[in-house]
PDB file of C-alpha atoms in Angstrom:
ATOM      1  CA  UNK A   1       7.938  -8.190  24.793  1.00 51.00           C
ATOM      2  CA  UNK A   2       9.084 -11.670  24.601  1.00 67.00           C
ATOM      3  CA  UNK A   3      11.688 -12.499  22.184  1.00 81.00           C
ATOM      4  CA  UNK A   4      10.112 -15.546  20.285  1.00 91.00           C
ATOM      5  CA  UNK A   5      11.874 -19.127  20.888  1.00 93.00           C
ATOM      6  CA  UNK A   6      12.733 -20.865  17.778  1.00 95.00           C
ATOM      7  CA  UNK A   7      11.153 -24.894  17.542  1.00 96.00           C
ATOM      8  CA  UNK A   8      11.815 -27.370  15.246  1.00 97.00           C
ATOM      9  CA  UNK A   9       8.504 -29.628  14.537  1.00 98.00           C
ATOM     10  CA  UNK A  10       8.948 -33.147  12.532  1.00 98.00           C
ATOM     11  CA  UNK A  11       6.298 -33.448   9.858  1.00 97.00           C
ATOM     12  CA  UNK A  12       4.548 -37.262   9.556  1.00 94.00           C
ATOM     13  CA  UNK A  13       6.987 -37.759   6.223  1.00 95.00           C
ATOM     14  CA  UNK A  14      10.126 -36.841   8.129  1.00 96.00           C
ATOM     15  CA  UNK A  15      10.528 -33.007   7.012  1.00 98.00           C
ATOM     16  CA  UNK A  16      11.762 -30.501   9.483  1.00 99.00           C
ATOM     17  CA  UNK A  17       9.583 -27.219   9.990  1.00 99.00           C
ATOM     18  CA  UNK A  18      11.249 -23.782  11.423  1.00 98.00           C
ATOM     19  CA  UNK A  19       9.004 -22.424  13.935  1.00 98.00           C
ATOM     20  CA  UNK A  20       9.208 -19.267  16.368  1.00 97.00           C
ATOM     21  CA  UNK A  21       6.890 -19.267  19.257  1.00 96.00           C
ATOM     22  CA  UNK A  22       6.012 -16.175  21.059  1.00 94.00           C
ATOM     23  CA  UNK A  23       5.166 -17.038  25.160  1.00 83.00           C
ATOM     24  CA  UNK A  24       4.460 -20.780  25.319  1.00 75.00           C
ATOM     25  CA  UNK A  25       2.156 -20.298  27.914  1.00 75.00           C
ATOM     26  CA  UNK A  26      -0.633 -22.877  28.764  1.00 74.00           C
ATOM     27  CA  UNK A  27      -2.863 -19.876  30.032  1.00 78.00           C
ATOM     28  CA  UNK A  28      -2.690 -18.563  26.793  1.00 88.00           C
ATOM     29  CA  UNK A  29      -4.809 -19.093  23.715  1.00 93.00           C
ATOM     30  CA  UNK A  30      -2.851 -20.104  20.656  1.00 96.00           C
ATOM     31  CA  UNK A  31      -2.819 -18.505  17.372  1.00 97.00           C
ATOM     32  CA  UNK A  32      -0.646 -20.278  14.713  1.00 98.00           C
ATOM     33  CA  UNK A  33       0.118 -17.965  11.759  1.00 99.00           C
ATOM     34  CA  UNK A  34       0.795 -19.317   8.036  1.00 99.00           C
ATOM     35  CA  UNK A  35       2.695 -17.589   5.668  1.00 98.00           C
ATOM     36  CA  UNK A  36       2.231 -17.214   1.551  1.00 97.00           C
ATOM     37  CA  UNK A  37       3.880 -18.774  -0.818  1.00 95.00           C
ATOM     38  CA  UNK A  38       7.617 -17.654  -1.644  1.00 94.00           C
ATOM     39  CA  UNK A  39       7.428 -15.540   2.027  1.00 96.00           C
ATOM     40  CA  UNK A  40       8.499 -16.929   5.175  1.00 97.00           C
ATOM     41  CA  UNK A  41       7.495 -16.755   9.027  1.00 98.00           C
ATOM     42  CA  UNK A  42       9.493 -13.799   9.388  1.00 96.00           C
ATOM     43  CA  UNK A  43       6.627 -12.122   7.181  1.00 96.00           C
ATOM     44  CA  UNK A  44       4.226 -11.938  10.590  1.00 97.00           C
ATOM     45  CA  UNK A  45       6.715 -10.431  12.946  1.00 95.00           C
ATOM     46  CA  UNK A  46       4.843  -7.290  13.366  1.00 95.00           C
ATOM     47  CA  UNK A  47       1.539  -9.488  13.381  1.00 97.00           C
ATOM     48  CA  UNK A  48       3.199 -11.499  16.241  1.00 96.00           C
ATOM     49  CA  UNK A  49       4.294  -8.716  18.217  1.00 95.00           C
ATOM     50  CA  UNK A  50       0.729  -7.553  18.374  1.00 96.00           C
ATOM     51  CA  UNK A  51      -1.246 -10.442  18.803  1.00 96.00           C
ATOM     52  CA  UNK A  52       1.215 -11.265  21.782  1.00 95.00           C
ATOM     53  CA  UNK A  53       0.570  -8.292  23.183  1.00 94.00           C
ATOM     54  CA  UNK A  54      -3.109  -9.183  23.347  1.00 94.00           C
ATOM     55  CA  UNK A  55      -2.488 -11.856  25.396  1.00 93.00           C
ATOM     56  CA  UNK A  56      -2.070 -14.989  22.595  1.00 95.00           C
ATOM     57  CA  UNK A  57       0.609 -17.350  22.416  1.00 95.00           C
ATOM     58  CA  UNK A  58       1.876 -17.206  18.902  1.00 97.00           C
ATOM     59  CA  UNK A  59       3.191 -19.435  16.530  1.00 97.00           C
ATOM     60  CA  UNK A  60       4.564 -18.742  13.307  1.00 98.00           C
ATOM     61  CA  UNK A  61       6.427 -21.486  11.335  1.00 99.00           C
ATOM     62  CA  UNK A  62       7.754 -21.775   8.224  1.00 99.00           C
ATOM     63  CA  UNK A  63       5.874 -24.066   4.810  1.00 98.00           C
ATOM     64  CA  UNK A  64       8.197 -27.067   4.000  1.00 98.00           C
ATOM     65  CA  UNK A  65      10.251 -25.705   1.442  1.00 97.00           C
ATOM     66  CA  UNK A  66      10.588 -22.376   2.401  1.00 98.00           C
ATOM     67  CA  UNK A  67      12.696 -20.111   4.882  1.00 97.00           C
ATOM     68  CA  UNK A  68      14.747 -22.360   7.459  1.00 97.00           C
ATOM     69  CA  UNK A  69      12.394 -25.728   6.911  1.00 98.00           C
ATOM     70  CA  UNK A  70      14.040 -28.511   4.794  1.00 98.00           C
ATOM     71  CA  UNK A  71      13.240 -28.909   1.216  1.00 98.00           C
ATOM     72  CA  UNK A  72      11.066 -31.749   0.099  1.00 97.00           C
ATOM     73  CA  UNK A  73      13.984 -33.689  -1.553  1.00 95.00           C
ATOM     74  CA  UNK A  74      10.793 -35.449  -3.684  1.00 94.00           C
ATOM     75  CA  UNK A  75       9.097 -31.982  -4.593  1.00 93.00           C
ATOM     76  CA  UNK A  76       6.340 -32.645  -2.482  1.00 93.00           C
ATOM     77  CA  UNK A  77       4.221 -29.583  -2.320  1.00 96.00           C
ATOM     78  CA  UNK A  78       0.670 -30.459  -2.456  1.00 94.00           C
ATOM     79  CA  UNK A  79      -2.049 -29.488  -0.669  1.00 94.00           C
ATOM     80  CA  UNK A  80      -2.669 -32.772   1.501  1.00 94.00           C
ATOM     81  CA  UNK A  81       0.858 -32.367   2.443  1.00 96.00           C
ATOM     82  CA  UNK A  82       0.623 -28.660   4.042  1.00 97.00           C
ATOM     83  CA  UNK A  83      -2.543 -29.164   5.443  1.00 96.00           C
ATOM     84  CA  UNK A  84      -0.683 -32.418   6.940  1.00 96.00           C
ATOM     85  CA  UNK A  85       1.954 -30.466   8.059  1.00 98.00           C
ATOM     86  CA  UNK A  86      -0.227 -28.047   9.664  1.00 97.00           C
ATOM     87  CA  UNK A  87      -1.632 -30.188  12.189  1.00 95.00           C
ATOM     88  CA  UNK A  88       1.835 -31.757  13.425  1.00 96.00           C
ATOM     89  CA  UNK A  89       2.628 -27.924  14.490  1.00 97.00           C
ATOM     90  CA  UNK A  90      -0.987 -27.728  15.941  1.00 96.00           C
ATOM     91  CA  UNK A  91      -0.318 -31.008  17.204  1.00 94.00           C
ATOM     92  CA  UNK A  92       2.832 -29.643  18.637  1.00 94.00           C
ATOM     93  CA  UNK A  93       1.982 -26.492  20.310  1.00 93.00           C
ATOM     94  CA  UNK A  94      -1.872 -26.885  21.227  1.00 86.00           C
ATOM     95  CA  UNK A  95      -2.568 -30.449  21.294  1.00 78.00           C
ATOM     96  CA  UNK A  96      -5.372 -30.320  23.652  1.00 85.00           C
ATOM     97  CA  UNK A  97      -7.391 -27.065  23.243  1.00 88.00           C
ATOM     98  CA  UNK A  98      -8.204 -26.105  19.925  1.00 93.00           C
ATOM     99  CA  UNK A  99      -6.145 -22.678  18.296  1.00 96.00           C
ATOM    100  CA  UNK A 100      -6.715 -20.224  15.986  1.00 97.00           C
ATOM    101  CA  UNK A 101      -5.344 -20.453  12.598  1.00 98.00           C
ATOM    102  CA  UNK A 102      -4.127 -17.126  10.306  1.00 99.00           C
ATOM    103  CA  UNK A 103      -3.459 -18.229   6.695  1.00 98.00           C
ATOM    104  CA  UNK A 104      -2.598 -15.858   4.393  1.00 98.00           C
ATOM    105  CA  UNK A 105      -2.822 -17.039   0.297  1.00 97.00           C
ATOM    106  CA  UNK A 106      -1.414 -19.997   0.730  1.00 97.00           C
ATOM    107  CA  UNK A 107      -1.493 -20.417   4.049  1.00 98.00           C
ATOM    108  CA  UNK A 108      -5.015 -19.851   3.774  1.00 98.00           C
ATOM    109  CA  UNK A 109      -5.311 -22.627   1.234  1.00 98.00           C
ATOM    110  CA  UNK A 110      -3.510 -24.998   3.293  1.00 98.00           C
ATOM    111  CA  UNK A 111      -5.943 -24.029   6.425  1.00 98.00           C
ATOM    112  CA  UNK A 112      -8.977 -25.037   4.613  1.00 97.00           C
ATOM    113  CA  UNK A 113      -6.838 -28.371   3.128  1.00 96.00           C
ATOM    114  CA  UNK A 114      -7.485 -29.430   6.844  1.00 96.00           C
ATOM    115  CA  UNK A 115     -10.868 -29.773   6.683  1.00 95.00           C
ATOM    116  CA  UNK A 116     -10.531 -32.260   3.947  1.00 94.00           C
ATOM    117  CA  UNK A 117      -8.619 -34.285   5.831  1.00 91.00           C
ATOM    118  CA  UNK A 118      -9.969 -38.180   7.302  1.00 71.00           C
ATOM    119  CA  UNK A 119      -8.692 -36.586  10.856  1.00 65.00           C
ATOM    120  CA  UNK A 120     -10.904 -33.837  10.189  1.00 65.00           C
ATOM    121  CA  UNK A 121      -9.669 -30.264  11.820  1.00 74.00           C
ATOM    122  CA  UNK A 122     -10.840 -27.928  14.660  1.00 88.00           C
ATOM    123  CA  UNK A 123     -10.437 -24.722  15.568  1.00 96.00           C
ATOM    124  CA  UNK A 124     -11.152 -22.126  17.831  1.00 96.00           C
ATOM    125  CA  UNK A 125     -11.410 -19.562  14.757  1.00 97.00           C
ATOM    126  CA  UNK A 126     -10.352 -19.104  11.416  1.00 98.00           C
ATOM    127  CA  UNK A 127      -8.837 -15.914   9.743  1.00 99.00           C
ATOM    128  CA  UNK A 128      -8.273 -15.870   5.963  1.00 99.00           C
ATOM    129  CA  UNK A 129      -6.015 -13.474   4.209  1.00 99.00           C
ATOM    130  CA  UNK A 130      -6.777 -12.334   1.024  1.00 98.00           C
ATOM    131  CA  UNK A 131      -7.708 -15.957  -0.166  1.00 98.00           C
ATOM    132  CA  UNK A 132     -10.668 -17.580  -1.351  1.00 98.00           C
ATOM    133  CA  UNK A 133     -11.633 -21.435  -2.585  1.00 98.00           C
ATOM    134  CA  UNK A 134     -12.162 -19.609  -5.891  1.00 96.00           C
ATOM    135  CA  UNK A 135      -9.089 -17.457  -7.208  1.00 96.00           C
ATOM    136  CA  UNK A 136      -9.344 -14.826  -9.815  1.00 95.00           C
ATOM    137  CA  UNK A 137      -7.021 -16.678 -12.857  1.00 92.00           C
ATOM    138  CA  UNK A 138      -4.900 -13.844 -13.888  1.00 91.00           C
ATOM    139  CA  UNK A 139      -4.611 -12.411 -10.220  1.00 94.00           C
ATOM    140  CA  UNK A 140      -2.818 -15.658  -9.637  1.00 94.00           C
ATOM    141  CA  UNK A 141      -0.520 -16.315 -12.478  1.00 92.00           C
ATOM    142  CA  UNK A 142       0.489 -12.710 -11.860  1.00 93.00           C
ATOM    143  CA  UNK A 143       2.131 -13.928  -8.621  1.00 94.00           C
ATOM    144  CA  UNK A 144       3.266 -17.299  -9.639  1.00 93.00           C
ATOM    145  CA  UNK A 145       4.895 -15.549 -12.969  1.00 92.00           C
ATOM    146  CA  UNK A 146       6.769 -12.899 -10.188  1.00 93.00           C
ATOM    147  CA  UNK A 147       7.810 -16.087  -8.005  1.00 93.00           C
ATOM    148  CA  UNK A 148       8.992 -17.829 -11.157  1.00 91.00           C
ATOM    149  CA  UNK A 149      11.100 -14.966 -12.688  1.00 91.00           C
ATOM    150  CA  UNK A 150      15.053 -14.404 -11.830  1.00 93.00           C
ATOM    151  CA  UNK A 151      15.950 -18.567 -10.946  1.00 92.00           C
ATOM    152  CA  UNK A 152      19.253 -17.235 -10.965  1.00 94.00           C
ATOM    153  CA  UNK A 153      18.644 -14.375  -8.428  1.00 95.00           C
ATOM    154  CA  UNK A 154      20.083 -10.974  -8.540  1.00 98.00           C
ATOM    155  CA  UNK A 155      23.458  -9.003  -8.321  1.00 97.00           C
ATOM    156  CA  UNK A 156      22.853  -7.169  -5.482  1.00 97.00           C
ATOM    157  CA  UNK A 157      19.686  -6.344  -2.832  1.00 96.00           C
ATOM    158  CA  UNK A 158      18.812  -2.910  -4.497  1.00 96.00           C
ATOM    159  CA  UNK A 159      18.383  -5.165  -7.640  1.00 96.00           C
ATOM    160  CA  UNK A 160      15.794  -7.290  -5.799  1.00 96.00           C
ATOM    161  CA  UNK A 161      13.877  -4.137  -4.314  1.00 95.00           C
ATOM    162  CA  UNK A 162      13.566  -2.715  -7.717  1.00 94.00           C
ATOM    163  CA  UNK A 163      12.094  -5.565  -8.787  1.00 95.00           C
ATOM    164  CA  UNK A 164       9.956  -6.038  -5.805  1.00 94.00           C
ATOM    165  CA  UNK A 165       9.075  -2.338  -5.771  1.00 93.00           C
ATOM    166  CA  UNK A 166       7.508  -2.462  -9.977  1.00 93.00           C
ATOM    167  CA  UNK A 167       5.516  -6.021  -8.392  1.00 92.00           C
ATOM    168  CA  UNK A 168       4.108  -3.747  -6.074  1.00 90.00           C
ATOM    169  CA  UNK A 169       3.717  -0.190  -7.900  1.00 88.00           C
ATOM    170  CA  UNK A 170       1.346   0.647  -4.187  1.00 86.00           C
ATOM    171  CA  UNK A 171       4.037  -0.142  -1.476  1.00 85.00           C
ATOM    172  CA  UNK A 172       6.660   2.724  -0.631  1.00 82.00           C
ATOM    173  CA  UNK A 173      10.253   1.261  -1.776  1.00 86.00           C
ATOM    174  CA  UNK A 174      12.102   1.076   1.563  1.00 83.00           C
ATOM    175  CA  UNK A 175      15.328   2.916   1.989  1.00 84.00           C
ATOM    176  CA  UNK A 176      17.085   0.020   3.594  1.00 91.00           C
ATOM    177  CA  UNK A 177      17.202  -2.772   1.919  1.00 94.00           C
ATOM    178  CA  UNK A 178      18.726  -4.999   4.646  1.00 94.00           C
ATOM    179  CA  UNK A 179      15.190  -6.447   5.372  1.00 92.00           C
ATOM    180  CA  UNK A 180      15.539  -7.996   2.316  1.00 95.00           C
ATOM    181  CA  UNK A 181      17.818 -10.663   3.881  1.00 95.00           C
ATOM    182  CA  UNK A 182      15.022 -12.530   5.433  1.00 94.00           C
ATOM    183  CA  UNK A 183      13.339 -13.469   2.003  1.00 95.00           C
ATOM    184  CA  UNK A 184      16.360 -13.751   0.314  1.00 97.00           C
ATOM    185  CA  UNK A 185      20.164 -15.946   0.934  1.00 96.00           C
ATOM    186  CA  UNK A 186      23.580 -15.104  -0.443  1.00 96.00           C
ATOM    187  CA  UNK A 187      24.581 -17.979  -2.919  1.00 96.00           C
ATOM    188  CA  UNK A 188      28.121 -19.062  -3.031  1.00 96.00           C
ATOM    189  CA  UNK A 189      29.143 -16.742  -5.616  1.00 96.00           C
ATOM    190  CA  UNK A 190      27.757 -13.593  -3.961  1.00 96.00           C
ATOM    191  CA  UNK A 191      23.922 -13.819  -6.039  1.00 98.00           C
ATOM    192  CA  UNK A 192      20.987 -13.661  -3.807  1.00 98.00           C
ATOM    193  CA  UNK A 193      18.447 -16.262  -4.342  1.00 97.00           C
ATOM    194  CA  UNK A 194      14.911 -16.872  -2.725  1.00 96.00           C
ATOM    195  CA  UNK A 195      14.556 -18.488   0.375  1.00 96.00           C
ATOM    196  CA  UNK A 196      12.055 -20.894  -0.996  1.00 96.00           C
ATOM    197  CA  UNK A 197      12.471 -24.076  -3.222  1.00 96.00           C
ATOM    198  CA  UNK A 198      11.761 -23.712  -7.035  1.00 93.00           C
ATOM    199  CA  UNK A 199      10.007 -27.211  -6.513  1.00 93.00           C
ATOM    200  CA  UNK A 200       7.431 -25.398  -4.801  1.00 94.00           C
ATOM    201  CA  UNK A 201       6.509 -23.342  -8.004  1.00 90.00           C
ATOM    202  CA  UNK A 202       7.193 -26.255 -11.138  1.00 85.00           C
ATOM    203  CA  UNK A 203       5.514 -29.413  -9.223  1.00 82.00           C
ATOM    204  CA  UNK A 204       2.493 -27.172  -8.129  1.00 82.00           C
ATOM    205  CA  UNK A 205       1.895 -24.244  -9.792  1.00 87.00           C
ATOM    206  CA  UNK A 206       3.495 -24.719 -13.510  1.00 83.00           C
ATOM    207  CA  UNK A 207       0.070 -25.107 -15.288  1.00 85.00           C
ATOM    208  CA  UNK A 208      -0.765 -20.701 -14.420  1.00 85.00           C
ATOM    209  CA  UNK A 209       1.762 -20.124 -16.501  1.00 78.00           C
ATOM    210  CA  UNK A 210      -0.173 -22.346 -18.955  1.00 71.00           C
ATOM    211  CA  UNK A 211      -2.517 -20.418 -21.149  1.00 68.00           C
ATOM    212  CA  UNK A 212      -4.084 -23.526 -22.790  1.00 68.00           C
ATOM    213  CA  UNK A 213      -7.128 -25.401 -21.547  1.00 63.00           C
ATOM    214  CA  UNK A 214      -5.106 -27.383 -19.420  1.00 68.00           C
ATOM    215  CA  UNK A 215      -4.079 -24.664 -17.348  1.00 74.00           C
ATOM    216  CA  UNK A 216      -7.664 -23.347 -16.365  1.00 83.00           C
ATOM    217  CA  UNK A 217      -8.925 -27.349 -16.030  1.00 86.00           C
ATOM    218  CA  UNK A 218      -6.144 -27.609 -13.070  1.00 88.00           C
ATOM    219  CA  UNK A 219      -6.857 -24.511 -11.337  1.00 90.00           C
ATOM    220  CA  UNK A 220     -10.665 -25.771 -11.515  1.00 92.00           C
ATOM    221  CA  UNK A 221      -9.813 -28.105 -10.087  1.00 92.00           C
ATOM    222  CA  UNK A 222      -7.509 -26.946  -7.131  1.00 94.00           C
ATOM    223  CA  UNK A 223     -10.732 -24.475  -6.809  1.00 96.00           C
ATOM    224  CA  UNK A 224     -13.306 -27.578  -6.528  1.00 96.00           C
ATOM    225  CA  UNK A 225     -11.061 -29.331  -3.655  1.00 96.00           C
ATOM    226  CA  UNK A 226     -10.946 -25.613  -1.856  1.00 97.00           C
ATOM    227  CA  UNK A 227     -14.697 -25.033  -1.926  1.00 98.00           C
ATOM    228  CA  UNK A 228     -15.133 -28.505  -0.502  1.00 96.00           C
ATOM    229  CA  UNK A 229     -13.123 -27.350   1.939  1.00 96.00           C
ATOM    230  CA  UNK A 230     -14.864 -24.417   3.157  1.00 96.00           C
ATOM    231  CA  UNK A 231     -18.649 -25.967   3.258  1.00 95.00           C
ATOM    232  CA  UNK A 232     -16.981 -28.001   6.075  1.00 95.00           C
ATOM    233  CA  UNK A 233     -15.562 -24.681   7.878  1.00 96.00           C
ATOM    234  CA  UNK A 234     -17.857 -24.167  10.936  1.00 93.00           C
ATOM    235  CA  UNK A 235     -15.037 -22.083  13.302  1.00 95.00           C
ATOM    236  CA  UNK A 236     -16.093 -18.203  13.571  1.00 97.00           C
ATOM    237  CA  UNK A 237     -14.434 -17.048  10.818  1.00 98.00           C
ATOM    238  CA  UNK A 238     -12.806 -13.753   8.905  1.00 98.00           C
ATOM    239  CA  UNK A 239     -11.613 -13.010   5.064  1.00 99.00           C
ATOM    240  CA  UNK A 240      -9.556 -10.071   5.358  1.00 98.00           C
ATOM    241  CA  UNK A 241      -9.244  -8.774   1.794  1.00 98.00           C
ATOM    242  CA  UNK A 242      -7.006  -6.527   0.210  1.00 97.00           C
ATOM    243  CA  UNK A 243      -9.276  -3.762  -2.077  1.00 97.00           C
ATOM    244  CA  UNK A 244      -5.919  -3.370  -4.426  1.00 96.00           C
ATOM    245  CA  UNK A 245      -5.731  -6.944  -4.882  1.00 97.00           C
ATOM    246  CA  UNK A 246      -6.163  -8.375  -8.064  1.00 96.00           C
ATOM    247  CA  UNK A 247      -6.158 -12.031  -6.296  1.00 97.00           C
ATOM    248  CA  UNK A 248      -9.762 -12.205  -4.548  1.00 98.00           C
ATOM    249  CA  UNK A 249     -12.686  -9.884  -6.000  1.00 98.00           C
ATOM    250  CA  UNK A 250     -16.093  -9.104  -5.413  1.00 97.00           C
ATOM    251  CA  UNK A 251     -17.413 -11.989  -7.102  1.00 98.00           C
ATOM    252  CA  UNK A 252     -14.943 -14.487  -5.320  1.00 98.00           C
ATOM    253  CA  UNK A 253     -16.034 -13.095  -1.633  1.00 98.00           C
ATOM    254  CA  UNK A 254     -19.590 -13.321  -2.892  1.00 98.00           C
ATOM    255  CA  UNK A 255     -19.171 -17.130  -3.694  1.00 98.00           C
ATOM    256  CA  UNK A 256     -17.071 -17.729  -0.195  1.00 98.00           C
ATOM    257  CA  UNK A 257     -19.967 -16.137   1.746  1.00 98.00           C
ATOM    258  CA  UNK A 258     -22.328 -18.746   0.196  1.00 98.00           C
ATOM    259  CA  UNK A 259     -20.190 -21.336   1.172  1.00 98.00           C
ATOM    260  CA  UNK A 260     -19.779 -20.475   4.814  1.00 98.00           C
ATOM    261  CA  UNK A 261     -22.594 -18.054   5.391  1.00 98.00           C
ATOM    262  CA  UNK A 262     -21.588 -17.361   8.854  1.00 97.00           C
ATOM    263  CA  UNK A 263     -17.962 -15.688   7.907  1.00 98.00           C
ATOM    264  CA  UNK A 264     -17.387 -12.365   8.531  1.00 98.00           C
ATOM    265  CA  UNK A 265     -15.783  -9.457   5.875  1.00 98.00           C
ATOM    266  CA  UNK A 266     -13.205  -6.972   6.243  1.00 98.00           C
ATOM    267  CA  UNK A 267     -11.931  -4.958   3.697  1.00 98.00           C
ATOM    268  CA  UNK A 268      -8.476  -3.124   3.660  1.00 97.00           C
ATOM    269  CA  UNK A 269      -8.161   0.091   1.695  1.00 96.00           C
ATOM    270  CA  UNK A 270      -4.837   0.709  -0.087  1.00 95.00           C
ATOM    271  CA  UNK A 271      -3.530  -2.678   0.142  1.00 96.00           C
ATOM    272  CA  UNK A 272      -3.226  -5.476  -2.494  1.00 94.00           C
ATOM    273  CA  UNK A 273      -2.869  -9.155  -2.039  1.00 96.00           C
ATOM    274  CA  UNK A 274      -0.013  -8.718   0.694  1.00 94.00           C
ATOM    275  CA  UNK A 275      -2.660  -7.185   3.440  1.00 96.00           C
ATOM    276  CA  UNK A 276       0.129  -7.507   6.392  1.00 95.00           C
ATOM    277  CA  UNK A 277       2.919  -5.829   4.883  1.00 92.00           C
ATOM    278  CA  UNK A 278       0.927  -3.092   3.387  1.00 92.00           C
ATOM    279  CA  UNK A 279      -0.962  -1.847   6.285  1.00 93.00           C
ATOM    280  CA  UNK A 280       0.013  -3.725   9.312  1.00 95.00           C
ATOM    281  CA  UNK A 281      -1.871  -1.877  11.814  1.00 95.00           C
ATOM    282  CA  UNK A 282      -5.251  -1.987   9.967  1.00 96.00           C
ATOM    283  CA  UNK A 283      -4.715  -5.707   9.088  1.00 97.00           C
ATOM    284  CA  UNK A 284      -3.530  -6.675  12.928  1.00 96.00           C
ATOM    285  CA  UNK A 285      -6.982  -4.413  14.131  1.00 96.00           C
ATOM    286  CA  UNK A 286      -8.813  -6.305  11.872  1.00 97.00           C
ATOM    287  CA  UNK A 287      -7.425  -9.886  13.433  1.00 98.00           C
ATOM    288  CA  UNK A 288      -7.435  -9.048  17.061  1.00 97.00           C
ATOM    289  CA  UNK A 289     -10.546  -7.299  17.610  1.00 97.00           C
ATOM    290  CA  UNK A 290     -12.462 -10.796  15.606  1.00 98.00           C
ATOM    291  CA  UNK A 291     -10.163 -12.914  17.874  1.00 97.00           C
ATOM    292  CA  UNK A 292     -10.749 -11.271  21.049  1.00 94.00           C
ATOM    293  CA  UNK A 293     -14.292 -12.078  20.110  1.00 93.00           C
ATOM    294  CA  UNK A 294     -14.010 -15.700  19.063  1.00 90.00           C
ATOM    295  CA  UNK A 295     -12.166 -16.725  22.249  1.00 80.00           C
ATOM    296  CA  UNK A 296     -14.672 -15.511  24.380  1.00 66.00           C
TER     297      UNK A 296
END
């Protein structure tokens, strides 16, 4: 297949976002793919592969702050900000026909930040990934308590798979941890440290940690702005969820399909909150056979 091309897109505030692009090919439609928070664009490469197979032009770019984009030197992580940032890479790959967006967790959160926008956002389709405008609480200080452990990284990369591998008791621990290298860089004195900035976590996220009333206030309210959000969300759309994850539930895809009555449902056996690295091939079914159905 084609190897992807590596862009560099300038945000509106001056940042730099990492981007690979799979066949920039006007003939093509364009998917652009959003990663979680603490992952990177490497995350999708399987994803990638497939959908360009399909015949999409793919784009998957790295969240200010993490992988190969610069760091916010203010800290600036909110959700006006991504969503922001999301259009100047729409903007720069498919300014005049409308994409697809993939947003997985936070990616997801950042796709339906667009619609709250004053420029408003349009797409051709719109596939969420184990996210919803309402969160389960513990679900989600469970994986901002795992992003927040180890600031000062670990020894070696068999010390970050073991750590990895209890955070997800599901996934097979791989045998080679050399993959490992794409989530993770080699400090100066030989520790290996996330590829993302702590900012991301403490000027955003803190308050999950938080067991007081405070906490639960903020992450109403992050859930209020989301659920605006998606009532404005009139793409063909998909929530992929994850049956092992303890991030969306039942209840939470109940409320979603209220809000945007016309989405569509897919759930993933044997896979928790990280649907595309548990089960690739069900999750990338899943995508294409909803895309190839939206772009017709």
């Amino acid at each position: 297949m084609t190897s992807a091309v590596q862009h560099r897109v300038r945000t509106q505030d001056g940042i730099t976002l990492a981007a690979d692009c799979y066949d920039h090919d006007d003939a093509r439609p364009v998917v652009l793919l959003l990663h979680g928070g603490g992952q990177n664009r490497h995350a999708w490469s399987a994803s990638a592969r497939r959908l360009h197979a399909c015949g999409y032009t793919v784009v998957a770019y790295d969240t200010r702050g993490h992988g190969d984009s610069d760091w916010d030197p203010a800290g600036r992580y909110d959700l006006e900000r991504l969503a922001t940032d999301l259009l100047a890479v729409r903007e720069h790959f498919s300014a005049d026909i409308a994409p697809a967006v993939v947003g997985a967790s936070l990616g997801g959160m950042t796709v339906l930040g667009t619609h709250l926008l004053t420029s408003g956002a349009s797409w051709a389709a719109v596939v969420l990934v184990d996210v919803t405008p309402r969160l389960e609480f513990q679900g989600a200080r469970r994986v901002v308590t795992f992003m927040a452990a180890h600031p000062d990284g670990f020894g070696t990369l068999d010390d970050a798979a073991e750590v990895i591998a209890a955070y997800n008791p599901h996934r097979s621990r791989p045998a080679n941890v050399d993959g490992l290298r794409k989530v993770l860089r080699q400090r100066h004195d030989g520790r290996w440290i996330w590829r993302w900035d702590p900012a991301f976590i403490h000027s955003n996220f803190d308050f999950l940690r938080d067991e007081s009333t405070t906490g639960t206030e903020q992450f109403d309210a992050i859930s209020h702005l989301l659920i605006d959000g998606a009532r404005r969300v009139n793409a063909p759309t998909l929530l992929v969820r994850g049956l092992l994850s303890d991030v969306v539930s039942q209840a939470t895809v109940d409320e979603f399909k209220q809000l945007v009555p016309h989405a569509e449902t897919v759930d993933v056996s044997g896979t928790g909150h990280m649907i595309a690295g548990d089960d690739n091939d069900a999750f990338s079914s899943a995508v294409t056979e909803f895309l190839g159905r939206s772009f017709l």
